[in-house]
Amino acid sequence: DYPKWPSLARESILNVPMDLRSVRLSIDGKVIDYGAEIDSVVITGMGGSGVVGDLLSDLCWFWDCRVPIIVSKNMRLPRRLSRPLVIAISYSGNTAETIMSANEALSRGYPVIGITTGGKLSAVLSGKGVPVVLIPKASAPRYGLPALLYPALIILERFGIASVTNELESGITGIENALKHVDDAVNLARQLVDSIPVVWVTESRRGVGIRFKNDLNENAKYYSVISVVPEGAHNDIAAVITKQGCLKHVAIMGPSDYEGLYEEVLIDVISSFGARPIIVKLEGKTPLETEIYGVTYLGIVTLALAELLGVEPVSTEPIDRLKNLLN
Ligand code: F6R
């Protein structure tokens, strides 16, 4: 799927209906007006779909986002919402938590937009006249990331939350650049064999770290922990003293800004305690390019690791079993 990501991203921009702000619905006697002022965006979804919320929330450390983005990975929504726009993302459309959250949003009278390949989410939302962005299928949800992320970016633009149009193409450049680094990715994967990766990442790249952890879990069937700094520099870092042989430190570094400088200090300190961190430099001229470069490159690392371990990367049986029980 990865080589298809550039075209998938481009096509996905076109999947978003033009006239979202003119939607007005009456559901259970409540009028839901998509043109009304909103004061937050809630992104609800799980796993490979929910990570879109993490990535957008990272980008809002760099962009002038007009309202806060709240990432909700739960079967219900936070109580204290006033006038949110809810984006419910489920690749399959059959994730119980996301369907419950979308239903709760509608029963509270909030505007909801679905992003999905179909499933129950599409049926429930379309049946009520709620806008749904239908996206094409991939081998598994995580392999369809651009089809989930790009429509969400366009929705932010259409609702005047962030100006993203100028950066969309750079995100695709980020994918293309990552695809040129497959050999480096295989090298990094080799260093991760027989380890539990500890992923160090700064707050504004938390989504890249989460996605890497998730891809390690799902593609390579590997445990991994993530430490988000500065916070992790006030607790996780203390554990570096104990030499737990199976740990391998991976530091994800953004372009050198003040967070990059912070991470250099962190690397100095953990190295002085004998850790030998592997440094992954994120490349990119814009925040979106850097973010997408990171998730694409690290995703390829996890696929290479799966291959080295002789693990089948696509299927995730324990997840499927749990989801079937919840449905
Ligand atoms: C990723 C993956 C899972 C799902 C998660 C939610 O490839 O398989 O992380 O993304 O179980 O399912 P969807 O995305 O269908 O809502």
CSV table of C-alpha atoms and ligand atoms in Angstrom, one decimal, residues 46-49 89-95 98 140-143 218 316 319 323, ligand 1:
chain,number,residue,atom,x,y,z
A,46,MET,CA,-9.5,4.2,17.6
A,47,GLY,CA,-6.1,2.8,16.5
A,48,GLY,CA,-5.2,3.4,12.9
A,49,SER,CA,-8.2,5.7,12.5
A,89,ILE,CA,-13.2,8.4,12.0
A,90,SER,CA,-13.4,4.6,11.5
A,91,TYR,CA,-11.8,3.0,8.6
A,92,SER,CA,-14.0,-0.1,8.8
A,93,GLY,CA,-17.0,1.8,10.1
A,94,ASN,CA,-17.6,-1.1,12.5
A,95,THR,CA,-15.7,0.0,15.5
A,98,THR,CA,-16.5,5.2,17.4
A,140,ALA,CA,-5.9,-2.8,6.7
A,141,PRO,CA,-6.9,0.5,8.4
A,142,ARG,CA,-3.3,1.6,9.1
A,143,TYR,CA,-2.3,1.2,5.5
A,218,GLU,CA,0.4,-4.3,14.7
A,316,THR,CA,-4.1,-8.5,13.9
A,319,ILE,CA,-7.8,-6.9,17.8
A,323,LYS,CA,-13.9,-6.0,18.0
B,1,F6R,C1,-4.9,-0.5,12.2
B,1,F6R,C2,-5.9,-1.4,12.9
B,1,F6R,C3,-6.5,-1.0,14.1
B,1,F6R,C4,-7.9,-0.3,13.8
B,1,F6R,C5,-8.7,-0.1,15.0
B,1,F6R,C6,-10.0,0.7,14.7
B,1,F6R,O1,-4.6,-1.1,11.0
B,1,F6R,O2,-6.2,-2.4,12.3
B,1,F6R,O3,-5.7,-0.1,14.9
B,1,F6R,O4,-7.6,0.9,13.1
B,1,F6R,O5,-9.0,-1.3,15.5
B,1,F6R,O6,-10.6,0.1,13.6
B,1,F6R,P1,-11.2,1.1,12.5
B,1,F6R,O7,-10.0,1.9,12.0
B,1,F6R,O8,-11.7,0.2,11.5
B,1,F6R,O9,-12.2,2.0,13.2
